[in-house]
GROMACS .gro file of N, CA and C in nm:
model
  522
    1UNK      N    1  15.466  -7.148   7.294
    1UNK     CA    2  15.560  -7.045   7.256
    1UNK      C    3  15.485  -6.920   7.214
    2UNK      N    4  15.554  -6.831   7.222
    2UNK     CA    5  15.488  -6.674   7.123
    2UNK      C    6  15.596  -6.594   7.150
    3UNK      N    7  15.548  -6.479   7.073
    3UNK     CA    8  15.665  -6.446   7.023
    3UNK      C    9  15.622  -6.238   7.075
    4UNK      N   10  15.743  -6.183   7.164
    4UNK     CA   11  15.726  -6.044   7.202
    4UNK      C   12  15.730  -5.947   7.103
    5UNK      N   13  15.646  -5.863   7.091
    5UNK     CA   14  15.670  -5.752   7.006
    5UNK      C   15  15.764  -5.653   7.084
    6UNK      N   16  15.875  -5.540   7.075
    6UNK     CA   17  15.896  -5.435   7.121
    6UNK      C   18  15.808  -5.327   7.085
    7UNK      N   19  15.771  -5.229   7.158
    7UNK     CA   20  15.697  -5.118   7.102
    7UNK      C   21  15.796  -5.018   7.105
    8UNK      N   22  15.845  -4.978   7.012
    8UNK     CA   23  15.988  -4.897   7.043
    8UNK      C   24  15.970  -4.766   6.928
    9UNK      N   25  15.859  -4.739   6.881
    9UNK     CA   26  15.770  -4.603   6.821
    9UNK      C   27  15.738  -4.534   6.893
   10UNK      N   28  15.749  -4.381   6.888
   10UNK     CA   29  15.726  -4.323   7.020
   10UNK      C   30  15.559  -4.258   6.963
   11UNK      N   31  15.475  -4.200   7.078
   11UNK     CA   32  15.304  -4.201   7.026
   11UNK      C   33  15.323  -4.099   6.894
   12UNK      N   34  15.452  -3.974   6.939
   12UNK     CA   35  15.418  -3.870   6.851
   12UNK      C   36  15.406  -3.881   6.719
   13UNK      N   37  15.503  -4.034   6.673
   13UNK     CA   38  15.510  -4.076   6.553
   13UNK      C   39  15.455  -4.154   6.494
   14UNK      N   40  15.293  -4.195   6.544
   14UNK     CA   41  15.197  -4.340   6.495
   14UNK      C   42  15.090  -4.225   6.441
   15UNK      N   43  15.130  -4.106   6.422
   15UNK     CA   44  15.030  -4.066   6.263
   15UNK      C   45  14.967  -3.915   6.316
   16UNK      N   46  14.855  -3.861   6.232
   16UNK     CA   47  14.831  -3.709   6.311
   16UNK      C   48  14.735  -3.735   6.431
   17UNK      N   49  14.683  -3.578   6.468
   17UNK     CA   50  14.658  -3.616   6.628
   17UNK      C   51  14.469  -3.648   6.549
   18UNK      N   52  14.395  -3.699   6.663
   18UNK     CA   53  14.237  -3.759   6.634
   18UNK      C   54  14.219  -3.673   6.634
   19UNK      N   55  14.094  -3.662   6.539
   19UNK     CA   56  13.977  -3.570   6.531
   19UNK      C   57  13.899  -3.664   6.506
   20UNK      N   58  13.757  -3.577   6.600
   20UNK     CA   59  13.641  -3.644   6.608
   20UNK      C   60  13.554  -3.664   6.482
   21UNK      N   61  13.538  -3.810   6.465
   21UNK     CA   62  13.427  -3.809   6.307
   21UNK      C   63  13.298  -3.849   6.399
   22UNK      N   64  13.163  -3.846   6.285
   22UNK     CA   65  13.023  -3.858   6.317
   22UNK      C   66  12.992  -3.932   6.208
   23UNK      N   67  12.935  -3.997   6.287
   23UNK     CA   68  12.838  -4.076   6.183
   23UNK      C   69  12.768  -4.036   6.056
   24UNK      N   70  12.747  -4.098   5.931
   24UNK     CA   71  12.711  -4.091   5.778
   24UNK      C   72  12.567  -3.999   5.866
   25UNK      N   73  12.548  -3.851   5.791
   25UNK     CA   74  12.418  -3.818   5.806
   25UNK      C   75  12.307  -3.900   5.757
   26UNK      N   76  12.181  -3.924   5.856
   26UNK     CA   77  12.078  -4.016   5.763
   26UNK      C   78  11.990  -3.906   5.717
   27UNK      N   79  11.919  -4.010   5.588
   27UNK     CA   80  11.815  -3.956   5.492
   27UNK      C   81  11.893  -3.819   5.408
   28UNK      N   82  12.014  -3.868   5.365
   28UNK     CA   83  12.070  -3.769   5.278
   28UNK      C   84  11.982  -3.817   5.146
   29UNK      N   85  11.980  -3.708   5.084
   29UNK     CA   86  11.913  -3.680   4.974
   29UNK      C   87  11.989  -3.697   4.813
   30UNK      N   88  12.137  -3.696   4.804
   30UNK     CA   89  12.182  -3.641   4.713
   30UNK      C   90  12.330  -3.702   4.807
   31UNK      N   91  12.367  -3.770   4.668
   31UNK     CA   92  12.541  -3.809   4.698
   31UNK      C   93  12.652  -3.804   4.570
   32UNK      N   94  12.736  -3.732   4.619
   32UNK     CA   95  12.831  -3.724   4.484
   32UNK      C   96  12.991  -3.702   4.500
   33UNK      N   97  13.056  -3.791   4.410
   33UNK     CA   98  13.175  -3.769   4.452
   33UNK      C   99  13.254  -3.574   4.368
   34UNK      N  100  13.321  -3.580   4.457
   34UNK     CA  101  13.386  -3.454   4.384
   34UNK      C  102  13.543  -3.408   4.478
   35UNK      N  103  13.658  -3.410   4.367
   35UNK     CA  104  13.812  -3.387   4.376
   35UNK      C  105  13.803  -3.478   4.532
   36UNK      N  106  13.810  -3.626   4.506
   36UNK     CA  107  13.822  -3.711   4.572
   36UNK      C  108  13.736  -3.720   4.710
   37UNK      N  109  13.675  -3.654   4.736
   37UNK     CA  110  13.581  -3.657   4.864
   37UNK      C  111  13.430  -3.703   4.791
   38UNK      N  112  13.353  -3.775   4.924
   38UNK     CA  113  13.243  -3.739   4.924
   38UNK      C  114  13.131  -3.693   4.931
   39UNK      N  115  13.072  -3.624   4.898
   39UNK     CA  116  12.975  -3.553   4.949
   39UNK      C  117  12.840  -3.568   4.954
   40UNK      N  118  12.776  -3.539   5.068
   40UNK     CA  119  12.676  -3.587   5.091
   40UNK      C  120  12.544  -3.472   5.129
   41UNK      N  121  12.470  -3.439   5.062
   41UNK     CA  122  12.409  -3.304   5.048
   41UNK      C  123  12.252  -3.337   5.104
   42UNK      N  124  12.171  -3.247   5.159
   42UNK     CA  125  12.045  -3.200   5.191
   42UNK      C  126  11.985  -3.357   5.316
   43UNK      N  127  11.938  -3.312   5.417
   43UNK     CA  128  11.872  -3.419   5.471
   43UNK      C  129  11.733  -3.280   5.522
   44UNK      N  130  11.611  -3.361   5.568
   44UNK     CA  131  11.532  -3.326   5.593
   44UNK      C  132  11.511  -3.170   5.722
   45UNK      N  133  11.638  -3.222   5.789
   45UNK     CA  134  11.666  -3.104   5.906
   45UNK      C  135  11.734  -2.985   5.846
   46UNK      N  136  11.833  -3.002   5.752
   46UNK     CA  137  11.954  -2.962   5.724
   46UNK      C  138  11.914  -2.938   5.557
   47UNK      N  139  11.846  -2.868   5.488
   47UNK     CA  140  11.796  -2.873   5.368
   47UNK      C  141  11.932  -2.778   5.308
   48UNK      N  142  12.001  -2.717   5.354
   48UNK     CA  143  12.122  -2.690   5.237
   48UNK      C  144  12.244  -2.686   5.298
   49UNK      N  145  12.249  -2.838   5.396
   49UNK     CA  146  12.417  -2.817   5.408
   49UNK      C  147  12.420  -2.957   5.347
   50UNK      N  148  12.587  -2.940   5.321
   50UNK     CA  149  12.682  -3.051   5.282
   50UNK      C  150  12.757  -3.078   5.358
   51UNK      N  151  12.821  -3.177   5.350
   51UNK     CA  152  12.911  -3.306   5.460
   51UNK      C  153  12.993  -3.337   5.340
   52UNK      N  154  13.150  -3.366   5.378
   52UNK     CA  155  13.216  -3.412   5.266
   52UNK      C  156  13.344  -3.499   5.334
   53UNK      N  157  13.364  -3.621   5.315
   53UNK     CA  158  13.413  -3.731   5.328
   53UNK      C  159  13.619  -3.684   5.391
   54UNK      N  160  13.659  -3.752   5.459
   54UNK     CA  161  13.778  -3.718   5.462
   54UNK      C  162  13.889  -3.778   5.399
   55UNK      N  163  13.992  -3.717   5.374
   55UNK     CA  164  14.092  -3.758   5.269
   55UNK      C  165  14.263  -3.734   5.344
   56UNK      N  166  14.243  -3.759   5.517
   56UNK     CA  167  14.386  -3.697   5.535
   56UNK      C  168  14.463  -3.856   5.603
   57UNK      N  169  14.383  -3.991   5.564
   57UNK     CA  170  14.430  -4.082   5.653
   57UNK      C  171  14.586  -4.140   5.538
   58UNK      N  172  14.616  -4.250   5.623
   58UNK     CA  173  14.773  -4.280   5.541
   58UNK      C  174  14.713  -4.353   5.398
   59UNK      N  175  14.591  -4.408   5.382
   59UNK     CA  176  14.609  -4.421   5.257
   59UNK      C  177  14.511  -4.350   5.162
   60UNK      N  178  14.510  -4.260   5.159
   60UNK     CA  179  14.425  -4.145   5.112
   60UNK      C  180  14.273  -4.129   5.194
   61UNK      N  181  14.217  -4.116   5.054
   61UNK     CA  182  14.054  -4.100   5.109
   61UNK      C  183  14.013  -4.176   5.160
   62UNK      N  184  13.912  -4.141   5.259
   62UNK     CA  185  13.845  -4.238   5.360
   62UNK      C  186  13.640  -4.189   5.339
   63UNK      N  187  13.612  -4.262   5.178
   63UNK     CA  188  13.475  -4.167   5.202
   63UNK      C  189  13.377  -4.229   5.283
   64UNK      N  190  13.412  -4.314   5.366
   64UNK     CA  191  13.312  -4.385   5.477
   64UNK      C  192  13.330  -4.275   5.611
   65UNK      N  193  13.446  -4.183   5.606
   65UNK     CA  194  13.465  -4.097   5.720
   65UNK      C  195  13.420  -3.966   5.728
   66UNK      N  196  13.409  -3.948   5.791
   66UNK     CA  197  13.331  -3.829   5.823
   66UNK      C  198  13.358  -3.712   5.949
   67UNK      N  199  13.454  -3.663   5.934
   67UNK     CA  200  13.512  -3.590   6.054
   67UNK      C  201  13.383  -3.449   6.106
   68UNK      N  202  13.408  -3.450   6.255
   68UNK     CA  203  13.244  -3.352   6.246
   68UNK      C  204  13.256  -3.239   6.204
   69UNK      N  205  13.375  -3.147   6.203
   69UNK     CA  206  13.349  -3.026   6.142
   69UNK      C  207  13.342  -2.971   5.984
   70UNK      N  208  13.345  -3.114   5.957
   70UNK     CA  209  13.333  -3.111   5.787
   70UNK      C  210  13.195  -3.068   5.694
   71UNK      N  211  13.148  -2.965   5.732
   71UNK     CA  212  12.988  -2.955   5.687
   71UNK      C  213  13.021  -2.824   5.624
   72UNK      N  214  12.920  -2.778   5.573
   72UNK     CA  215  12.871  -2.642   5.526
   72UNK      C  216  12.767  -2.608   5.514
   73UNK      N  217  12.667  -2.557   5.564
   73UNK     CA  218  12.522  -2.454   5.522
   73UNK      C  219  12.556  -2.375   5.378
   74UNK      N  220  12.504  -2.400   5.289
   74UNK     CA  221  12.541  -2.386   5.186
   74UNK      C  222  12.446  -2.239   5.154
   75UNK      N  223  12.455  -2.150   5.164
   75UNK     CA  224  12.382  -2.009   5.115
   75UNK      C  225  12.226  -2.038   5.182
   76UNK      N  226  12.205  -2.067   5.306
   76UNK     CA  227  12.044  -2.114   5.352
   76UNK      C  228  11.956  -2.057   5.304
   77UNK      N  229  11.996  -1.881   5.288
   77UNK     CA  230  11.853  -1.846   5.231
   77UNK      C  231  11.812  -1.842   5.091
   78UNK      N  232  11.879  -1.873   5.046
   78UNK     CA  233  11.853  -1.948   4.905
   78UNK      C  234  11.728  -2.054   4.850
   79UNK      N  235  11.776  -2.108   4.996
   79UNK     CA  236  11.658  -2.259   4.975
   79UNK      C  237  11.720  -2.358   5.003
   80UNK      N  238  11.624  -2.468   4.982
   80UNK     CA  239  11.705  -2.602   5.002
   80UNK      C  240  11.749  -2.649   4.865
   81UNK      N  241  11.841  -2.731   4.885
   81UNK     CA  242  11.932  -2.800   4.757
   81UNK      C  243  11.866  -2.872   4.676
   82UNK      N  244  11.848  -2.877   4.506
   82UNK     CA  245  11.786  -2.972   4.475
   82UNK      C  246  11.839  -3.042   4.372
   83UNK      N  247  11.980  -3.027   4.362
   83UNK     CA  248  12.068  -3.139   4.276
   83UNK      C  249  12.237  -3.082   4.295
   84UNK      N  250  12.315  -3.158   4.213
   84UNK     CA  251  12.447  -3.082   4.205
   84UNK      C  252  12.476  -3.174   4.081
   85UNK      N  253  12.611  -3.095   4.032
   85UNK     CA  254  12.643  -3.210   3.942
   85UNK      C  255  12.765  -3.156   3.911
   86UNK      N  256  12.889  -3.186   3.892
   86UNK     CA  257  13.041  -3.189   3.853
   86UNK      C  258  13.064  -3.097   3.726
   87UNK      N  259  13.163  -3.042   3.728
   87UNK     CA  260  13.170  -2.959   3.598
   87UNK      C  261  13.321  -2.859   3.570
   88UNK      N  262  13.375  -2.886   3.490
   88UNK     CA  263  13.462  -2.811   3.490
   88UNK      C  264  13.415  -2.602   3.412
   89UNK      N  265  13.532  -2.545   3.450
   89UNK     CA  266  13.520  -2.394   3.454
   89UNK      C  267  13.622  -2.390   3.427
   90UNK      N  268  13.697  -2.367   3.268
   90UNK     CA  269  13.809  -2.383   3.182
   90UNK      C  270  13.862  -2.468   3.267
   91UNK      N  271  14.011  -2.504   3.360
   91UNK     CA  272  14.034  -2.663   3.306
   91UNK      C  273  14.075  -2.624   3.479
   92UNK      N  274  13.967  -2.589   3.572
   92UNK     CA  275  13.923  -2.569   3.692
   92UNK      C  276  13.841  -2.714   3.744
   93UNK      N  277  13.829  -2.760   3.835
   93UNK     CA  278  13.703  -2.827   3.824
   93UNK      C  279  13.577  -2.781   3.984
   94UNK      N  280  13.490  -2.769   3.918
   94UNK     CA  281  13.384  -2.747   4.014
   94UNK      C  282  13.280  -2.816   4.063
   95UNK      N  283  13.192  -2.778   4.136
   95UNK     CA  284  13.073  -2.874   4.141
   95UNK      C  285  12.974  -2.810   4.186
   96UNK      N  286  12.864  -2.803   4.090
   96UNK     CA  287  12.722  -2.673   4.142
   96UNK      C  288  12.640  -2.708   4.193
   97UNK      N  289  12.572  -2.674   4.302
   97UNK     CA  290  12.492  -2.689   4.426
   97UNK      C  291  12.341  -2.634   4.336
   98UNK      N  292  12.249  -2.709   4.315
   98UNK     CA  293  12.194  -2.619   4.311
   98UNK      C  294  12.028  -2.573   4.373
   99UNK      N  295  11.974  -2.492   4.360
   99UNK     CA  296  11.838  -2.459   4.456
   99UNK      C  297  11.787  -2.470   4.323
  100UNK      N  298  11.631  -2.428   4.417
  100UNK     CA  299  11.517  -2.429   4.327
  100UNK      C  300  11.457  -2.272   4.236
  101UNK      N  301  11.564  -2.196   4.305
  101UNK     CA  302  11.601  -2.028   4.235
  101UNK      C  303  11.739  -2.003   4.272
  102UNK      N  304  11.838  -2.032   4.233
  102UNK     CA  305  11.955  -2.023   4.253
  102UNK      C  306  12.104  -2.127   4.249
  103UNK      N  307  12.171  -2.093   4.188
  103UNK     CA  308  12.290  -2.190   4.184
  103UNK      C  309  12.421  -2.171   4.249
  104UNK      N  310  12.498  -2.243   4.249
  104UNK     CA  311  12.605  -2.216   4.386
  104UNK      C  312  12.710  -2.310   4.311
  105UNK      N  313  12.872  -2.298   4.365
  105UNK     CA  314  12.937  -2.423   4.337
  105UNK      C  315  13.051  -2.406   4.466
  106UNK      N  316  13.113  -2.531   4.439
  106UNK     CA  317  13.228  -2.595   4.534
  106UNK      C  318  13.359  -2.620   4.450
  107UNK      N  319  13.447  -2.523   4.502
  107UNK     CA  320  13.564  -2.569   4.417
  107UNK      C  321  13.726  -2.572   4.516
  108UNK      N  322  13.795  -2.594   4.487
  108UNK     CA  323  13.892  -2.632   4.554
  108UNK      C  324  13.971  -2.737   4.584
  109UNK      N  325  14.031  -2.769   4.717
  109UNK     CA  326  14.099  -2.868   4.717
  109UNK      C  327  14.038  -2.936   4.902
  110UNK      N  328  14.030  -3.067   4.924
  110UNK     CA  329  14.033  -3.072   5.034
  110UNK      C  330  14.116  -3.036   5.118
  111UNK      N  331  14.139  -3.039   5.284
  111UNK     CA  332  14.003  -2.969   5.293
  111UNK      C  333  13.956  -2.832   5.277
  112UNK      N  334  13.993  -2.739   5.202
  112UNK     CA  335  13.991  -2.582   5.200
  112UNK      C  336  13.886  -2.587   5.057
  113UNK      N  337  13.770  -2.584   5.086
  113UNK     CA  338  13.700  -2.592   5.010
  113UNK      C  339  13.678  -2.466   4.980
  114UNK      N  340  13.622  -2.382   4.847
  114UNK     CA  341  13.520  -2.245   4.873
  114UNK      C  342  13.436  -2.252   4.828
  115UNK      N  343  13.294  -2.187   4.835
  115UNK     CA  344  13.153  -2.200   4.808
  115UNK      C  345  13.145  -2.063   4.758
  116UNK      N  346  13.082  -2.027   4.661
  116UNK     CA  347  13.043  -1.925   4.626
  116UNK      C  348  12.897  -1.902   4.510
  117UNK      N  349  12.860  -1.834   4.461
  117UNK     CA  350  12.746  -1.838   4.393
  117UNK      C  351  12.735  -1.776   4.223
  118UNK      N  352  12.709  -1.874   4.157
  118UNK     CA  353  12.722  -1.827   4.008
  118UNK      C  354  12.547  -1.746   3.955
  119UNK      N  355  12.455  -1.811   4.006
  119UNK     CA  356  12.381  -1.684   4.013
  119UNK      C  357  12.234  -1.692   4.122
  120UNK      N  358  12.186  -1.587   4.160
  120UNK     CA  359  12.037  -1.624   4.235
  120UNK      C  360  11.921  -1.655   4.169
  121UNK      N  361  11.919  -1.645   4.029
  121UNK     CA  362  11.769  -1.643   3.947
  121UNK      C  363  11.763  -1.810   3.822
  122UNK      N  364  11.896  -1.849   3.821
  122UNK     CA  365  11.908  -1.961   3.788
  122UNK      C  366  11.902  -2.083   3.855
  123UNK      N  367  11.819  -2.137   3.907
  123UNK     CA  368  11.777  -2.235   3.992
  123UNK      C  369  11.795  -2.371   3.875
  124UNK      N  370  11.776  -2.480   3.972
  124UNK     CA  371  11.753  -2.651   3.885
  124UNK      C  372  11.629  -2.664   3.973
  125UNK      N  373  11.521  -2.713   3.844
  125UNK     CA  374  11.404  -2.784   3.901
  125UNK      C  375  11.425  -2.925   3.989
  126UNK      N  376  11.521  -3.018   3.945
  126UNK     CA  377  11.521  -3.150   3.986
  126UNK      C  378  11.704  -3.193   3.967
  127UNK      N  379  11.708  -3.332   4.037
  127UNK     CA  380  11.839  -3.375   4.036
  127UNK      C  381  11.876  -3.431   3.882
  128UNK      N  382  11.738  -3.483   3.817
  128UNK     CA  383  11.796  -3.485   3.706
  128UNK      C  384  11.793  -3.443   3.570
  129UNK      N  385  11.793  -3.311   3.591
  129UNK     CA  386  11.768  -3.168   3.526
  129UNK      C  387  11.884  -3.145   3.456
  130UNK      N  388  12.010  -3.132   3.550
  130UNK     CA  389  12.120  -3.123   3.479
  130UNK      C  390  12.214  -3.207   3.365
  131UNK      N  391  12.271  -3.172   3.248
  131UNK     CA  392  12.328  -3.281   3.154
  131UNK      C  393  12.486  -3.230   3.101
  132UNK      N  394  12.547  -3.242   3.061
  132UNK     CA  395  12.667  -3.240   3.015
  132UNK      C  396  12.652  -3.231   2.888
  133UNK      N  397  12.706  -3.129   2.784
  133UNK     CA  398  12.642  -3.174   2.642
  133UNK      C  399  12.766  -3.168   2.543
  134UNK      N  400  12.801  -3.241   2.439
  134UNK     CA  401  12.910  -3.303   2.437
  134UNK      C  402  13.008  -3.225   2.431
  135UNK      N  403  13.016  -3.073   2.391
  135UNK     CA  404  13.140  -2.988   2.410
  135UNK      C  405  13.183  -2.988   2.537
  136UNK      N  406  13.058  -3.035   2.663
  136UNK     CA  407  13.177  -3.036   2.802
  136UNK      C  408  13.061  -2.911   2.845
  137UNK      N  409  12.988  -2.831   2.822
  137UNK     CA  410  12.922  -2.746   2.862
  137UNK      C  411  12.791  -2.779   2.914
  138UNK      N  412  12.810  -2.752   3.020
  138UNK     CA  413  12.630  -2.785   3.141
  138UNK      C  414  12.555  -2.748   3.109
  139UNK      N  415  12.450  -2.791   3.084
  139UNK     CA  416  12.287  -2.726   3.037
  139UNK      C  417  12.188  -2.768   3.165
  140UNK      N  418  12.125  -2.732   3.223
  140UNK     CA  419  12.006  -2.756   3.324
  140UNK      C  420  11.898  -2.670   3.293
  141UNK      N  421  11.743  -2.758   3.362
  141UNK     CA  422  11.630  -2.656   3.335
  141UNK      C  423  11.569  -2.628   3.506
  142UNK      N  424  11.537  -2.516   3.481
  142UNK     CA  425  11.459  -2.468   3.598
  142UNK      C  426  11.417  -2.311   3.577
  143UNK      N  427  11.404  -2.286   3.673
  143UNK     CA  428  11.315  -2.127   3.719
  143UNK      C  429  11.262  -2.113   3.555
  144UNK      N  430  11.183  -2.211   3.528
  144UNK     CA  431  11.104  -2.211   3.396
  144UNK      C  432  11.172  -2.203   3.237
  145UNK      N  433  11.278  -2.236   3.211
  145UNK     CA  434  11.392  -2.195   3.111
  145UNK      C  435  11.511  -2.282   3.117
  146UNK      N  436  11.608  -2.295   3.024
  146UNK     CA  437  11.680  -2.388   3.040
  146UNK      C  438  11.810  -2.269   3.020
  147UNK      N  439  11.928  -2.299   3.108
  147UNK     CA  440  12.075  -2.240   3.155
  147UNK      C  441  12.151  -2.284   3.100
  148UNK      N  442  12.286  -2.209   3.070
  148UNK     CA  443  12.422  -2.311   3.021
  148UNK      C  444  12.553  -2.211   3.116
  149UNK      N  445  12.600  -2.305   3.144
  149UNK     CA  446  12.744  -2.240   3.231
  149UNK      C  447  12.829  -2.196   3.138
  150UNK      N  448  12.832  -2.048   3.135
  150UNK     CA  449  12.964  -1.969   2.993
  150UNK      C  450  13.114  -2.031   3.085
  151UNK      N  451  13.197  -2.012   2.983
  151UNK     CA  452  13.323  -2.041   3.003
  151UNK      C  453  13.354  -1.924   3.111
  152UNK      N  454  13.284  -1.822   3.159
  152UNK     CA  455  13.372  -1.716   3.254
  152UNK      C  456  13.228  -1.737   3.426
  153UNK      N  457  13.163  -1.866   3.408
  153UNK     CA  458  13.110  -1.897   3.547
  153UNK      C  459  12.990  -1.815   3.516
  154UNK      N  460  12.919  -1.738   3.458
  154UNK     CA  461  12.773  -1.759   3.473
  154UNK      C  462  12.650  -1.807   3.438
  155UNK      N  463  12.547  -1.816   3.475
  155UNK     CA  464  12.466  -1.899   3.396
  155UNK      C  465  12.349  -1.820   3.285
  156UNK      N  466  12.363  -1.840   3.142
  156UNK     CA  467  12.297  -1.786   3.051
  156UNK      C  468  12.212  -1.833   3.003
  157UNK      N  469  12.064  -1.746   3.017
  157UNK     CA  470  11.895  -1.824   2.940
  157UNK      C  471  11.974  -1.855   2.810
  158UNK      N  472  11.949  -1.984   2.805
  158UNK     CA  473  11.940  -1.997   2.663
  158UNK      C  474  11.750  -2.091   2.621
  159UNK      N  475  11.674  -2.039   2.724
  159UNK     CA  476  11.573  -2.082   2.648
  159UNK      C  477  11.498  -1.995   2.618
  160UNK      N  478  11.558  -1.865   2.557
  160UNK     CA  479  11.425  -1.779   2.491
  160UNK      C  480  11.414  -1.818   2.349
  161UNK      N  481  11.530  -1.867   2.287
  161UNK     CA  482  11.545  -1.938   2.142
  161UNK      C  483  11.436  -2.031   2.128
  162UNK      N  484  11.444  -2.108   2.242
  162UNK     CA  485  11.361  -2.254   2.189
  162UNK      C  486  11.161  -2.212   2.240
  163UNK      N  487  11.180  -2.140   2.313
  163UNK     CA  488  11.080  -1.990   2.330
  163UNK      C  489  10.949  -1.989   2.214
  164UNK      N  490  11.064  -1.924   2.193
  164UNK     CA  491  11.053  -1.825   2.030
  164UNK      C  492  11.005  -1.909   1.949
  165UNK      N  493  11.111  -2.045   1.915
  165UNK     CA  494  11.017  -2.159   1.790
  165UNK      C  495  10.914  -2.217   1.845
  166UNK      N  496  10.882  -2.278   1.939
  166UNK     CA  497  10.765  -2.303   1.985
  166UNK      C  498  10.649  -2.220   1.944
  167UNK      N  499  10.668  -2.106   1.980
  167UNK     CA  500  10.570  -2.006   1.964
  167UNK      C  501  10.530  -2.028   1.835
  168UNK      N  502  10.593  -2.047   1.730
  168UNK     CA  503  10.605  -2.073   1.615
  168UNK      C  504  10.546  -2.166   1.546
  169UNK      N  505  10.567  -2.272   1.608
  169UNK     CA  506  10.519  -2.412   1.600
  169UNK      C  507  10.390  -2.425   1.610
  170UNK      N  508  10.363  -2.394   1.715
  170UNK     CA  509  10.210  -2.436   1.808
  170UNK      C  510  10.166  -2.264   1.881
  171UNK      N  511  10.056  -2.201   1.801
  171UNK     CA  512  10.035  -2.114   1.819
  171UNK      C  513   9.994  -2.085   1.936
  172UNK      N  514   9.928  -2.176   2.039
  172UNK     CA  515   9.871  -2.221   2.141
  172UNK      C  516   9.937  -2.197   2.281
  173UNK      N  517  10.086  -2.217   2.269
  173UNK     CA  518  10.191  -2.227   2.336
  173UNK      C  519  10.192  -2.077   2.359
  174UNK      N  520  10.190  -2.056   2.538
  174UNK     CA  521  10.231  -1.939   2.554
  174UNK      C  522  10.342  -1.886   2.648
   0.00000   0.00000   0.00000
């Protein structure tokens, strides 16, 4: 015995039309989730684009997917990427890209992402440079000094303070 299915759905109505996905980039460097996608940042060819996961199937996100036009060259001449990390911008949420002289972020909604740049002279030395400190405000060190994200998106030395006591400390220190 068995038993007939009817197929009595017509094609237009079994979901949206395909788009082509690609395979997980290899030797990504840097992975992070952000406003439900994934993202997948810097490979050896590709030192400042991002790839970010798709979110349009019937049961939401799909971060194993990867549709191909989902990328971005992220500000190239900047440099290549050398961390990111999540962050809100009053009760916005973002996520900063950042170089080794320069910082960048991602904010939006999938897929209409925008990229833009909070500053060129504030760079992150390393991925794990950046910290969260308990008011909710980002601190990272690089381009020799340590940064904090102001509540209006830019990034402010705040290491001429700790500078200054050093100097203080250890006369030696220059």
């Amino acid at each position: 015995l068995s038993t007939e299915y009817m197929d009595d759905i017509p094609d237009g109505e079994l979901g949206p039309e395909w788009e082509d996905r690609r395979s997980c980039p290899r030797g990504v460097y840097f992975i992070k989730t952000f406003s439900a996608s994934l993202f997948l940042m810097r490979t050896e060819d590709n030192p400042s684009r991002v790839w970010w996961s798709e979110q349009g199937g019937f049961n939401g996100s799909t971060p194993e997917s990867f549709i191909s036009t989902h990328w971005r060259d992220v500000f190239p001449e900047t440099g290549a990427i050398t961390g990111s990390k999540p962050s809100l911008l009053g009760d916005r949420k973002i996520m900063l890209v950042f170089k080794e002289n320069a910082t960048h972020y991602v904010s939006g909604d999938y897929p209409h992402w925008t990229f833009g740049t909070v500053s060129t002279v504030a760079g992150c030395a390393g991925p794990s440079l950046a910290q969260a400190a308990p008011d909710g405000t980002l601190i990272w060190y690089g381009s020799g000094t340590f940064w904090k994200l102001d509540t209006d998106g830019r990034a402010v030395d705040i290491g001429a303070p700790i500078r200054s006591k050093l100097k203080k400390i250890n006369k030696d220190y220059e």
